[in-house]
C-alpha positions as CSV (number, residue, x, y, z in Angstrom):
1,M,8.9,-0.7,20.3
2,T,9.7,-3.8,22.2
3,D,12.4,-4.0,24.7
4,V,14.7,-6.7,23.8
5,P,18.3,-6.9,25.2
6,P,21.1,-7.4,22.8
7,A,22.0,-10.6,24.3
8,G,20.0,-13.3,26.2
9,G,22.5,-16.1,26.3
10,P,24.1,-15.5,29.7
11,A,20.7,-15.1,31.5
12,L,19.5,-18.6,29.9
13,L,22.8,-20.2,30.8
14,S,22.3,-19.2,34.4
15,R,18.8,-20.7,34.5
16,L,20.2,-24.0,33.3
17,A,21.8,-24.4,36.6
18,G,18.5,-25.1,38.3
19,L,17.6,-27.6,35.4
20,R,21.0,-29.3,36.0
21,D,20.1,-29.8,39.6
22,R,16.9,-31.4,38.7
23,V,18.6,-33.7,36.2
24,A,21.1,-34.6,39.1
25,A,18.2,-35.5,41.2
26,L,16.6,-37.6,38.5
27,V,19.8,-39.5,37.9
28,D,20.3,-40.1,41.5
29,H,16.6,-41.5,41.6
30,R,17.5,-43.8,38.5
31,T,20.8,-45.2,39.9
32,A,19.3,-46.0,43.3
33,T,16.1,-47.7,41.9
34,D,17.1,-49.1,38.3
35,P,18.5,-52.5,38.6
36,T,20.1,-52.0,35.1
37,A,22.1,-49.0,36.3
38,D,25.2,-51.1,36.6
39,D,24.7,-52.9,33.2
40,P,27.8,-52.2,31.0
41,L,25.7,-52.2,27.9
42,R,22.9,-49.8,29.2
43,G,22.5,-47.0,26.7
44,L,25.3,-48.4,24.6
45,Y,27.1,-47.0,26.5
46,L,27.2,-44.3,29.2
47,S,28.8,-45.1,32.6
48,E,27.6,-43.9,35.9
49,E,31.1,-42.2,36.3
50,A,30.6,-40.4,33.0
51,V,27.3,-39.2,34.1
52,R,28.8,-37.9,37.5
53,H,31.6,-36.3,35.6
54,L,29.0,-34.3,33.3
55,L,27.0,-33.3,36.4
56,S,30.2,-32.0,38.2
57,T,31.0,-29.9,35.3
58,A,29.2,-26.5,36.0
59,T,27.8,-24.4,33.2
60,A,30.0,-21.3,32.5
61,D,29.2,-18.6,34.5
62,P,27.6,-15.5,32.7
63,S,30.4,-13.3,33.5
64,G,32.8,-15.5,31.6
65,E,34.6,-17.2,34.5
66,A,34.1,-21.0,34.7
67,Q,32.7,-22.2,37.9
68,A,34.3,-25.7,38.0
69,G,33.4,-27.9,40.9
70,D,30.5,-25.7,42.1
71,T,27.0,-26.9,42.0
72,P,24.7,-24.0,41.4
73,H,21.3,-24.0,43.1
74,A,18.0,-23.8,41.4
75,P,16.5,-20.3,41.2
76,H,13.3,-19.7,43.5
77,T,10.3,-20.9,41.6
78,P,7.3,-19.0,43.0
79,H,4.7,-21.1,41.1
80,D,3.7,-24.7,41.4
81,P,5.1,-26.2,38.0
82,H,2.8,-29.3,38.4
83,D,-0.3,-26.9,37.8
84,P,-0.2,-26.4,34.1
85,H,-2.7,-23.5,34.6
86,T,-0.6,-21.5,36.8
87,P,0.3,-18.3,34.9
88,H,3.9,-17.0,34.9
89,D,4.1,-13.8,36.7
90,P,6.8,-11.4,35.4
91,H,6.3,-9.0,38.3
92,D,7.2,-11.4,41.0
93,P,10.4,-10.0,42.7
94,H,11.9,-13.5,42.7
95,T,11.5,-13.9,39.0
96,P,14.8,-13.3,37.0
97,H,14.0,-11.0,34.1
98,D,15.6,-12.8,31.3
99,P,14.3,-13.4,27.7
100,L,12.5,-16.4,28.7
101,D,10.5,-14.8,31.4
102,R,9.7,-11.9,29.1
103,L,8.4,-14.3,26.4
104,A,6.4,-16.1,29.0
105,A,4.8,-13.1,30.3
106,R,4.0,-11.5,26.8
107,L,2.3,-14.5,25.4
108,P,1.5,-15.7,28.3
109,L,2.7,-19.0,29.2
110,T,2.1,-21.0,32.2
111,A,5.0,-21.9,34.8
112,L,4.9,-25.6,33.4
113,D,5.0,-24.2,29.7
114,T,8.2,-22.3,30.5
115,A,9.7,-25.1,32.4
116,V,9.1,-27.5,29.5
117,L,10.6,-25.0,26.9
118,L,13.7,-24.7,29.0
119,I,14.1,-28.4,29.2
120,A,13.5,-28.8,25.4
121,L,16.1,-25.9,24.5
122,A,18.9,-27.0,27.0
123,P,20.8,-29.2,24.5
124,D,20.9,-26.4,22.1
125,L,22.6,-24.2,24.7
126,D,24.7,-26.7,26.5
127,R,26.2,-29.8,24.9
128,G,26.4,-31.5,28.3
129,F,22.8,-32.1,28.4
130,E,23.0,-34.4,25.3
131,P,24.6,-37.3,26.9
132,L,22.6,-36.8,30.2
133,Y,19.3,-36.8,28.1
134,G,20.5,-39.9,26.4
135,Y,21.2,-41.7,29.7
136,L,17.8,-40.8,31.0
137,N,16.1,-41.8,27.7
138,D,17.9,-45.2,28.1
139,D,19.2,-44.5,24.5
140,V,22.5,-42.5,24.0
141,S,21.3,-41.8,20.4
142,R,18.3,-39.9,21.8
143,R,19.9,-36.7,22.9
144,R,16.8,-34.5,23.2
145,A,14.3,-34.5,25.9
146,T,11.0,-36.4,25.4
147,V,7.6,-35.7,26.6
148,G,8.1,-38.3,29.3
149,L,11.4,-36.9,30.4
150,A,9.9,-33.4,30.5
151,L,7.1,-34.4,32.5
152,E,9.5,-36.3,35.1
153,L,11.8,-33.3,35.2
154,C,8.9,-31.1,35.9
155,G,7.7,-33.5,38.7
156,A,4.3,-33.9,36.9
157,P,2.9,-37.3,36.8
158,V,3.0,-38.9,33.4
159,H,-0.7,-40.0,33.7
160,L,-2.0,-36.5,34.6
161,A,-4.2,-35.5,31.5
162,A,-3.8,-31.8,32.1
163,A,0.0,-32.0,32.2
164,R,0.0,-34.2,29.0
165,A,-2.4,-31.8,27.3
166,R,0.4,-29.0,27.3
167,F,2.2,-31.1,24.5
168,H,-1.1,-31.3,22.2
169,S,-1.2,-29.3,19.0
170,A,-3.7,-26.9,20.3
171,A,-1.8,-26.2,23.4
172,P,0.0,-22.8,23.6
173,L,3.7,-24.0,23.2
174,R,2.7,-25.9,20.0
175,A,-0.1,-23.5,18.6
176,L,2.4,-20.5,19.1
177,G,5.1,-22.2,17.0
178,L,7.5,-22.4,20.2
179,L,7.8,-26.1,20.6
180,D,7.8,-29.2,17.9
181,V,6.9,-32.6,19.1
182,E,8.6,-34.8,16.6
183,E,8.2,-38.5,15.7
184,P,4.5,-38.8,15.8
185,E,4.9,-42.6,15.1
186,R,6.4,-43.2,18.7
187,P,4.5,-43.6,21.7
188,F,3.5,-40.4,23.2
189,L,5.8,-40.2,26.1
190,S,8.8,-41.1,23.6
191,R,8.3,-38.3,21.4
192,S,11.1,-36.0,21.0
193,L,10.9,-32.2,21.8
194,R,12.6,-29.5,19.8
195,V,12.6,-25.7,20.1
196,P,12.8,-24.3,16.6
197,D,16.0,-22.4,15.6
198,R,14.1,-19.1,15.2
199,V,12.8,-19.2,18.7
200,L,16.1,-20.1,20.2
201,A,17.7,-17.4,18.2
202,H,15.3,-14.7,19.5
203,L,16.1,-15.9,23.1
204,L,19.7,-15.4,22.5
205,G,19.1,-11.8,21.4
206,D,19.0,-12.3,17.5
207,D,15.8,-10.6,16.0
208,T,16.5,-11.4,12.5
209,P,13.2,-12.3,10.8
210,D,12.5,-16.1,10.1
211,A,14.3,-17.2,6.8
212,A,10.8,-18.4,5.7
213,L,9.7,-14.9,5.5
214,H,12.6,-13.7,3.4
215,G,11.5,-11.6,0.5
216,H,7.8,-11.1,2.1
217,L,8.5,-8.3,4.4
218,L,8.7,-4.6,3.7
219,P,9.4,-1.6,5.8
220,L,6.7,0.8,6.8
221,P,6.7,3.9,5.0
222,E,8.5,7.0,6.2
223,L,6.7,8.6,9.1
224,L,5.4,12.0,8.0
225,P,2.7,14.3,9.7
226,A,-0.8,12.9,9.3
227,D,-3.8,14.7,7.8
228,D,-6.1,13.7,10.6
229,E,-4.0,13.5,13.8
230,D,-7.1,12.9,15.9
231,F,-8.0,9.7,14.0
232,V,-4.4,8.6,14.6
233,A,-4.4,9.4,18.2
234,R,-7.6,7.4,18.8
235,L,-6.4,4.4,16.8
236,A,-3.2,4.6,18.6
237,A,-4.9,4.6,22.2
238,R,-6.8,1.6,21.0
239,L,-3.8,-0.3,19.9
240,R,-2.0,0.4,23.3
241,R,-5.0,-1.4,25.1
242,G,-4.5,-4.8,23.6
243,P,-4.5,-6.8,20.3
244,L,-7.1,-6.3,17.8
245,T,-7.8,-6.7,14.0
246,V,-8.4,-3.4,12.2
247,H,-9.6,-3.0,8.4
248,L,-9.0,0.4,7.0
249,R,-10.7,1.1,3.9
250,E,-8.5,3.4,1.8
251,H,-10.1,6.0,-0.5
252,R,-6.7,6.2,-2.4
253,E,-3.8,3.8,-2.4
254,G,-1.4,4.5,0.5
255,D,-3.8,6.5,2.6
256,G,-4.4,3.4,5.1
257,L,-0.9,2.5,5.2
258,A,0.2,6.0,6.1
259,C,-2.3,6.2,8.9
260,V,-1.3,2.8,10.3
261,A,2.4,3.7,10.4
262,A,1.5,6.9,12.2
263,A,-0.6,5.1,14.8
264,L,1.8,2.3,15.3
265,A,4.7,4.9,16.0
266,A,2.3,6.8,18.4
267,A,1.4,3.4,20.1
268,G,5.1,2.6,20.4
269,L,4.6,-0.8,18.4
270,G,6.8,-2.4,16.0
271,A,5.3,-3.9,12.9
272,L,5.8,-6.6,10.3
273,R,4.6,-5.4,6.8
274,Y,3.8,-8.7,5.0
275,T,3.4,-9.0,1.3
276,G,3.5,-13.0,1.1
277,P,1.0,-15.9,0.8
278,E,-1.0,-17.6,3.4
279,D,1.2,-20.6,3.8
280,R,3.7,-18.5,5.6
281,V,1.3,-17.2,8.1
282,P,2.5,-19.5,11.0
283,E,5.9,-18.2,10.6
284,L,4.4,-14.7,10.4
285,L,2.4,-15.1,13.6
286,R,5.3,-16.6,15.4
287,E,7.6,-13.6,14.4
288,A,5.1,-11.3,15.5
289,R,4.7,-12.9,18.9
290,L,8.3,-13.1,19.6
291,G,8.7,-9.5,19.1
292,G,5.6,-8.3,20.4
293,R,4.8,-6.5,17.0
294,A,1.8,-5.9,14.9
295,I,1.1,-7.4,11.4
296,V,0.3,-5.0,8.5
297,L,-1.1,-5.9,5.2
298,S,-1.5,-3.0,2.6
299,G,-3.2,-3.9,-0.8
300,L,-4.8,-7.3,-0.2
301,P,-4.6,-10.1,-2.7
302,E,-7.5,-10.6,-5.2
303,Q,-8.7,-13.6,-3.1
304,P,-7.9,-12.4,0.3
305,G,-10.2,-14.8,2.3
306,P,-7.7,-17.6,3.1
307,L,-5.0,-15.1,4.2
308,I,-7.2,-12.9,6.2
309,S,-8.8,-16.1,8.0
310,A,-5.5,-17.5,9.1
311,L,-4.4,-14.1,10.5
312,T,-7.7,-13.2,12.4
313,A,-7.6,-16.7,14.0
314,A,-4.9,-15.4,16.2
315,T,-6.5,-13.4,18.9
316,D,-3.2,-12.4,20.5
317,V,-1.6,-10.7,17.6
318,T,-2.5,-7.1,16.2
319,V,-3.3,-7.2,12.7
320,L,-3.8,-4.0,10.6
321,L,-5.2,-4.4,6.9
322,S,-5.6,-1.5,4.5
323,D,-7.2,-1.8,1.1
324,P,-9.5,0.3,-1.3
325,R,-12.1,-2.4,-1.2
326,P,-14.7,-2.7,1.6
327,Y,-14.4,-5.4,4.0
328,D,-16.2,-8.6,2.9
329,P,-17.9,-10.7,5.9
330,H,-17.0,-13.8,3.9
331,W,-13.2,-13.2,4.3
332,S,-13.4,-14.3,7.8
333,V,-15.5,-15.6,10.5
334,R,-14.0,-13.1,13.0
335,D,-14.8,-9.7,11.8
336,P,-12.2,-6.9,12.3
337,L,-12.9,-3.4,13.4
338,V,-13.8,-1.7,10.0
339,L,-12.9,1.8,9.7
340,D,-12.6,4.4,6.8
341,A,-9.1,5.7,6.5
342,P,-8.9,9.5,6.6
343,R,-8.9,11.2,3.1
344,R,-5.5,12.3,2.0
345,R,-5.9,15.9,1.4
346,A,-4.7,17.5,-1.9
347,G,-2.1,20.1,-1.3
348,G,-1.4,19.2,2.3
349,T,2.1,20.8,2.8
350,A,2.9,19.3,6.2
351,A,4.0,16.0,5.0
352,W,5.9,17.4,1.9
353,A,7.6,20.0,4.2
354,A,8.7,17.3,6.4
355,A,10.2,15.1,3.5
356,L,11.9,18.0,1.7
357,G,13.3,19.4,4.7
358,P,15.1,22.9,4.4
359,D,14.8,22.9,0.6
360,A,10.9,23.3,0.9
361,D,11.4,26.9,1.8
362,A,13.0,28.0,-1.7
363,F,9.6,28.3,-3.4
364,D,5.8,28.3,-2.9
365,L,5.3,24.7,-1.7
366,A,1.7,25.0,-1.2
367,T,0.9,26.1,-4.8
368,A,3.3,23.4,-6.2
369,V,1.7,20.6,-4.5
370,A,-1.8,21.7,-4.3
371,P,-3.1,19.1,-6.9
372,Y,-1.5,16.0,-5.6
373,R,-3.2,13.7,-3.2
374,L,-0.2,11.3,-2.7
375,G,-0.2,8.9,0.3
376,G,2.5,9.2,2.9
377,E,4.9,6.7,1.3
378,R,4.4,8.3,-2.1
379,V,5.0,11.7,-0.7
380,A,8.4,10.6,0.6
381,R,9.4,8.9,-2.5
382,A,8.4,11.9,-4.6
383,A,10.5,14.2,-2.3
384,H,13.3,12.1,-2.6
385,A,13.0,11.9,-6.4
386,A,12.6,15.7,-6.7
387,L,15.8,16.4,-4.5
388,G,17.4,13.8,-6.8
389,L,16.5,15.8,-9.9
390,A,17.7,19.1,-8.3
391,A,21.1,17.6,-7.5
392,L,21.4,16.3,-10.8
393,E,20.9,19.7,-12.4
394,G,23.1,21.2,-9.9
395,G,20.7,24.0,-8.9
396,P,18.1,24.5,-6.1
397,L,14.9,22.7,-5.7
398,T,12.1,24.1,-7.7
399,A,8.4,23.6,-8.1
400,A,9.1,22.0,-11.5
401,H,11.2,19.3,-9.9
402,I,8.3,18.7,-7.5
403,R,5.7,18.4,-10.2
404,L,7.9,16.0,-12.3
405,A,8.5,13.8,-9.4
406,A,4.9,13.8,-8.3
407,R,3.6,12.8,-11.8
408,Q,6.0,9.8,-11.6
409,Q,4.4,8.7,-8.6
410,S,1.0,9.1,-10.0
411,A,1.7,6.8,-13.0
412,S,-1.4,4.5,-13.4
413,G,-3.2,2.0,-15.5
414,L,-5.2,4.5,-17.2
415,E,-2.9,4.1,-20.5
416,R,-4.7,0.9,-21.0
417,H,-7.7,3.0,-21.8
418,A,-6.6,6.4,-22.7
419,R,-3.7,8.2,-24.4
420,R,-1.2,9.9,-22.2
421,I,-0.2,13.4,-23.0
422,R,2.8,15.2,-21.1
423,P,1.5,18.8,-21.3
424,D,4.2,21.1,-22.9
425,V,2.0,24.2,-23.3
426,T,1.2,27.3,-21.3
427,W,-1.3,29.9,-21.1
428,D,0.6,32.0,-23.7
429,D,-0.1,29.3,-26.1
430,L,-3.9,30.0,-25.9
431,V,-5.4,32.7,-28.1
432,L,-8.9,33.1,-26.7
433,P,-11.4,35.8,-25.7
434,D,-11.2,37.1,-22.1
435,R,-14.4,35.1,-20.9
436,P,-13.2,31.5,-21.7
437,L,-9.7,32.3,-20.4
438,T,-11.2,33.5,-17.1
439,Q,-13.4,30.3,-16.9
440,L,-10.3,28.1,-17.6
441,R,-8.2,29.8,-14.9
442,E,-11.1,29.4,-12.4
443,L,-11.2,25.5,-13.4
444,A,-7.7,25.3,-12.3
445,L,-8.4,27.1,-8.9
446,R,-11.2,24.9,-8.2
447,A,-9.0,21.8,-8.7
448,R,-6.6,23.4,-6.2
449,H,-8.8,24.5,-3.4
450,R,-11.7,21.7,-3.7
451,D,-10.5,20.0,-0.4
452,R,-10.9,23.4,1.5
453,V,-14.2,24.5,0.0
454,L,-16.0,21.1,-0.2
455,G,-14.2,19.4,2.8
456,D,-13.3,22.1,5.5
457,W,-16.0,24.5,4.5
458,R,-18.7,21.7,4.3
459,L,-19.9,22.9,0.8
460,S,-20.2,19.3,-0.5
461,A,-23.8,18.6,-1.6
462,G,-23.7,15.3,0.3
463,G,-25.5,12.1,-0.8
464,G,-22.0,10.5,-1.4
465,R,-20.9,13.0,-3.9
466,G,-17.2,13.3,-4.5
467,R,-14.9,16.3,-4.7
468,G,-14.2,15.8,-8.5
469,V,-14.0,19.0,-10.7
470,L,-16.0,18.6,-14.0
471,G,-16.0,21.0,-16.9
472,L,-17.4,21.0,-20.5
473,F,-15.7,22.7,-23.3
474,A,-18.2,23.3,-26.2
475,G,-17.3,24.8,-29.6
476,E,-16.7,24.0,-33.2
477,S,-13.7,21.8,-34.3
478,G,-10.5,23.6,-34.1
479,T,-11.3,26.3,-31.6
480,G,-9.0,25.1,-28.9
481,K,-10.7,22.9,-26.8
482,T,-8.2,20.0,-26.4
483,L,-5.5,22.7,-26.4
484,S,-7.2,24.2,-23.3
485,A,-7.5,21.0,-21.6
486,E,-3.7,20.5,-21.9
487,V,-3.0,23.9,-20.6
488,V,-5.1,23.4,-17.5
489,A,-3.2,20.1,-17.0
490,A,0.2,21.9,-17.3
491,E,-1.0,24.6,-14.9
492,L,-2.0,21.9,-12.2
493,G,1.4,20.0,-13.1
494,L,-0.7,16.8,-14.0
495,D,-0.6,14.5,-17.0
496,L,-3.6,14.5,-19.4
497,Y,-5.3,11.3,-20.5
498,V,-7.3,11.5,-23.5
499,V,-10.1,8.8,-23.3
500,Q,-10.0,6.6,-26.4
501,L,-13.8,6.0,-27.1
502,S,-13.0,3.1,-29.3
503,S,-11.8,1.2,-26.1
504,V,-14.8,2.2,-24.2
505,V,-18.0,1.8,-26.3
506,D,-18.9,-1.9,-26.7
507,K,-21.8,-3.4,-28.6
508,Y,-22.4,-5.9,-25.8
509,V,-24.8,-4.9,-23.1
510,G,-23.2,-3.7,-19.8
511,E,-19.6,-3.8,-21.3
512,T,-19.6,-0.1,-22.0
513,E,-20.3,0.6,-18.2
514,K,-17.7,-1.9,-17.0
515,N,-15.1,-0.1,-19.4
516,L,-16.0,3.5,-18.0
517,E,-16.0,2.1,-14.3
518,R,-12.4,0.9,-14.9
519,I,-11.5,4.2,-16.2
520,F,-13.2,6.3,-13.4
521,T,-11.8,4.0,-10.7
522,E,-8.3,4.4,-12.0
523,A,-8.7,8.1,-12.4
524,D,-9.9,8.4,-8.7
525,R,-6.6,6.9,-7.5
526,T,-4.5,8.9,-9.9
527,D,-3.6,12.6,-10.0
528,A,-4.3,13.4,-13.6
529,V,-6.8,15.3,-15.7
530,L,-9.2,12.9,-17.7
531,L,-10.4,14.1,-21.0
532,F,-13.4,12.7,-22.9
533,D,-13.1,14.1,-26.4
534,E,-16.2,14.0,-28.4
535,A,-18.0,13.4,-25.3
536,D,-21.6,13.5,-26.8
537,A,-20.8,9.9,-28.0
538,V,-21.2,8.8,-24.4
539,F,-22.8,11.6,-22.5
540,G,-25.6,12.1,-25.1
541,K,-29.1,12.8,-24.4
542,R,-31.5,10.2,-23.2
543,S,-34.3,9.5,-25.4
544,E,-37.7,7.9,-25.4
545,V,-37.7,4.2,-25.1
546,K,-39.0,2.9,-28.4
547,D,-36.9,-0.4,-28.4
548,S,-34.2,-2.4,-26.4
549,H,-31.5,-0.1,-27.9
550,D,-33.1,2.9,-26.5
551,R,-33.4,1.2,-23.1
552,Y,-29.8,0.1,-22.8
553,A,-28.6,3.5,-24.1
554,N,-30.5,5.2,-21.3
555,M,-29.0,2.7,-18.8
556,E,-25.6,3.8,-19.9
557,S,-26.5,7.5,-19.3
558,A,-28.0,6.9,-16.0
559,Y,-24.7,4.9,-14.9
560,L,-22.7,8.0,-16.0
561,L,-24.8,10.4,-14.1
562,Q,-24.5,8.4,-10.9
563,R,-20.7,7.8,-11.5
564,L,-19.9,11.5,-12.1
565,E,-21.4,12.4,-8.7
566,S,-19.0,10.1,-6.9
567,F,-16.0,11.2,-8.9
568,D,-13.1,12.7,-6.9
569,G,-10.8,13.4,-9.9
570,I,-10.7,16.0,-12.6
571,A,-12.6,15.2,-15.8
572,L,-13.0,17.5,-18.9
573,L,-15.5,16.8,-21.5
574,T,-15.4,18.3,-25.1
575,T,-18.2,18.6,-27.8
576,N,-18.8,20.2,-30.9
577,L,-22.5,20.3,-30.3
578,R,-23.5,21.4,-26.8
579,A,-27.1,20.8,-27.5
580,N,-26.4,17.1,-27.8
581,I,-25.3,16.9,-24.1
582,D,-28.0,15.7,-21.8
583,E,-29.1,18.5,-19.4
584,A,-28.7,16.2,-16.3
585,F,-25.0,16.1,-17.1
586,T,-24.8,19.7,-17.6
587,R,-26.3,20.3,-14.2
588,R,-23.5,18.1,-12.6
589,L,-20.7,20.2,-14.3
590,D,-18.7,22.7,-12.5
591,L,-18.2,24.9,-15.5
592,V,-19.2,25.1,-19.0
593,V,-16.7,26.9,-21.2
594,D,-17.9,28.1,-24.7
595,F,-15.3,28.3,-27.4
596,P,-16.4,30.9,-29.8
597,F,-15.4,30.6,-33.6
598,P,-12.5,33.3,-34.0
599,D,-13.2,36.6,-35.4
600,P,-10.7,38.4,-37.8
601,E,-8.8,39.9,-34.9
602,Q,-8.3,36.7,-33.1
603,R,-7.5,34.8,-36.3
604,L,-4.8,37.3,-37.0
605,A,-3.5,36.7,-33.3
606,L,-3.6,32.9,-34.2
607,W,-1.6,33.4,-37.4
608,R,1.0,35.4,-35.8
609,H,1.3,33.0,-32.8
610,G,1.7,30.1,-35.1
611,L,4.5,31.8,-37.1
612,S,6.3,32.9,-33.8
613,H,9.0,30.3,-34.1
614,V,9.1,29.9,-37.8
615,P,11.7,31.7,-40.0
616,C,9.7,34.3,-42.2
617,A,10.6,36.4,-45.1
618,P,10.8,40.2,-44.4
619,G,7.4,42.1,-44.4
620,I,5.4,39.1,-44.3
621,D,1.9,40.0,-43.4
622,P,-1.0,37.4,-42.6
623,S,-3.6,40.1,-42.1
624,P,-5.4,39.5,-45.6
625,L,-5.6,35.7,-44.7
626,A,-7.2,36.5,-41.3
627,K,-9.8,38.6,-42.9
628,E,-10.5,36.5,-46.0
629,F,-10.2,33.0,-44.8
630,E,-12.6,32.0,-41.8
631,L,-10.4,29.3,-40.3
632,A,-10.3,28.1,-36.7
633,G,-7.3,28.0,-34.7
634,G,-6.7,24.3,-35.4
635,S,-7.0,24.9,-39.2
636,I,-4.6,27.9,-39.1
637,R,-2.0,25.9,-37.3
638,S,-2.2,23.2,-40.0
639,A,-2.0,26.0,-42.8
640,V,1.2,27.3,-41.0
641,V,2.7,23.6,-40.9
642,T,2.0,23.4,-44.6
643,A,3.4,26.8,-45.4
644,A,6.6,25.7,-43.4
645,Y,7.1,22.5,-45.4
646,L,6.8,24.5,-48.6
647,A,9.5,26.8,-47.5
648,A,11.7,24.1,-46.2
649,A,11.6,22.4,-49.4
650,R,13.0,25.5,-51.1
651,D,15.4,26.1,-48.2
652,E,14.0,29.6,-47.7
653,P,12.0,31.4,-45.1
654,V,8.2,31.4,-45.2
655,G,6.8,33.9,-47.4
656,D,3.1,35.3,-48.0
657,G,2.6,32.9,-51.0
658,D,3.4,29.9,-48.7
659,L,0.7,31.0,-46.1
660,L,-1.8,31.5,-48.9
661,E,-1.2,28.2,-50.2
662,G,-1.6,26.7,-46.7
663,A,-4.9,28.6,-46.2
664,R,-6.3,27.4,-49.6
665,R,-5.4,23.8,-48.7
666,E,-7.5,24.0,-45.4
667,Y,-10.5,25.3,-47.4
668,R,-10.1,22.5,-49.9
669,K,-9.9,19.8,-47.2
670,A,-13.2,21.2,-45.6
671,G,-14.8,21.1,-49.1
672,R,-15.2,24.9,-49.1
673,L,-14.9,27.4,-52.1
674,V,-11.4,28.9,-52.0
675,P,-11.6,32.6,-52.4
676,G,-10.2,33.8,-55.8
677,E,-10.5,30.4,-57.4
678,A,-13.0,29.3,-60.1
679,N,-15.8,27.1,-58.7
680,W,-15.2,23.9,-60.7
């Protein structure tokens, strides 16, 4: 961090003593050579006696004791102030280490620049300089130094082009926002000099950011252990060597910002995290220069070119950009150092443990956070929310608190294209044979350990393929495909988003692909399970091209094949007809789970499970229904609901007759012949 003392006023006041001597010398010269020195109306009006009195009144000593009558001497000046190119040497043993010296060394400023800056700010530190400057300006109403007066006080000839150039708009003092040259309508030498209030406040030890930046600065995220410490160490080492501009492309929101925060901390640099428009860049750059801090931008605006161009024009300030989009050379004529931010590992426990503190030892943290790939800032916020939930309930922190808080941080824009389901089921709600149950559990395991297997163990297929988990659930309607997807999401502690095909498929060419891209992009940056119900509508087989419709349909399939390969999330597809799914899609799937139609034994288990929370009449037995009515799980549930309504209308428990009527209605809905009824 920058080393700024709490107060710079006393040191600056001490330096004014030397300036007072130079003013006295100039007054002596004026009174000796100016024939109007005795004019009673000169300056309207400041007498020589008044000037002498002002010069005899010393600036208050930094210790707090007035040194009245003393005439302090100018400090040693090791550099020639006449030479505008002489750099200020902060290591010279004769140079006082006050805020002005530190500022001059950091930017850097020449000795002439530093002298001009001191001359310009003198009236803002000591009111005694106002009438003195008015006297020297031959106008008591002009109480600030002018260009000509500053050059005279520095002993620089006013006709010297190099000296005059220090006041041009491109010169360091003005370009860095340290000095304003006012009244452009006046002759050059008569223009007033003013030091901005923010610069003066900084020199006096006040580092409150410029008021122009109010509402546009955010703190950096809480510092948590980084996933890739080697990358952070290399970036920090480069930051210590000097200013540069870096663009970090994030794989997921927050990855780059967490990396930037860790690198800045390791490099010992402060930062200004900016969220405002480009018209505040001059104030932002000045603030960064005053404090020796870096500028951080996370999440660039839609059209970032003007903002990035303005920032990268300053080669003396470190600028760190992070955004999911790749860097576009059109954004700036000065290209930054372009890097890929390290991927946020799913299930990384170091950051979570640091954010949760001792409470993280109360449960299996690794299992609880395995599905989540939150950035450092999101981890800290989720941990804070989880601790708050536990405190509200008055009990210890649990994995359930972690999962709920993490899901809140993963809220996304997927709801514009998909229906959100908060899972409220468990493995006990599934009535399936052992084989599909085993495959579903394996699917959850793949989601938890994909970073280790595909990343650490380098088993990714390469070619830009992502680390997504893809599964296909195939089976007749009502066999439990959607319910199984909800159970998998619940096991992982994630929300389930069911894609609404009506919002995806579009009759216009290319629009379907755009809609799908929005869904996949949002799902990539969200910890959620994506479910394509009736997936054969968009993942169907490619056909021989006979007309333009076939051609465009095949283009959609080709796009989906490519997009699935680069997908990093969890996507599940369901279909009633597995044969309709293109074989190219099937090859890219991690698991294909077949949901068989339930046999009588499974149907009986489904009837009993459906009645487990329903008040039933004594001796109720769904066994005959399980044997006689060939219903899938979804239809059995609907039959139980019908029976429950019939019983509730009578205010009685559910009986065998209610169940029979429910089963018959399901047969009639399907257009099937009901056992025991005449065929009308």
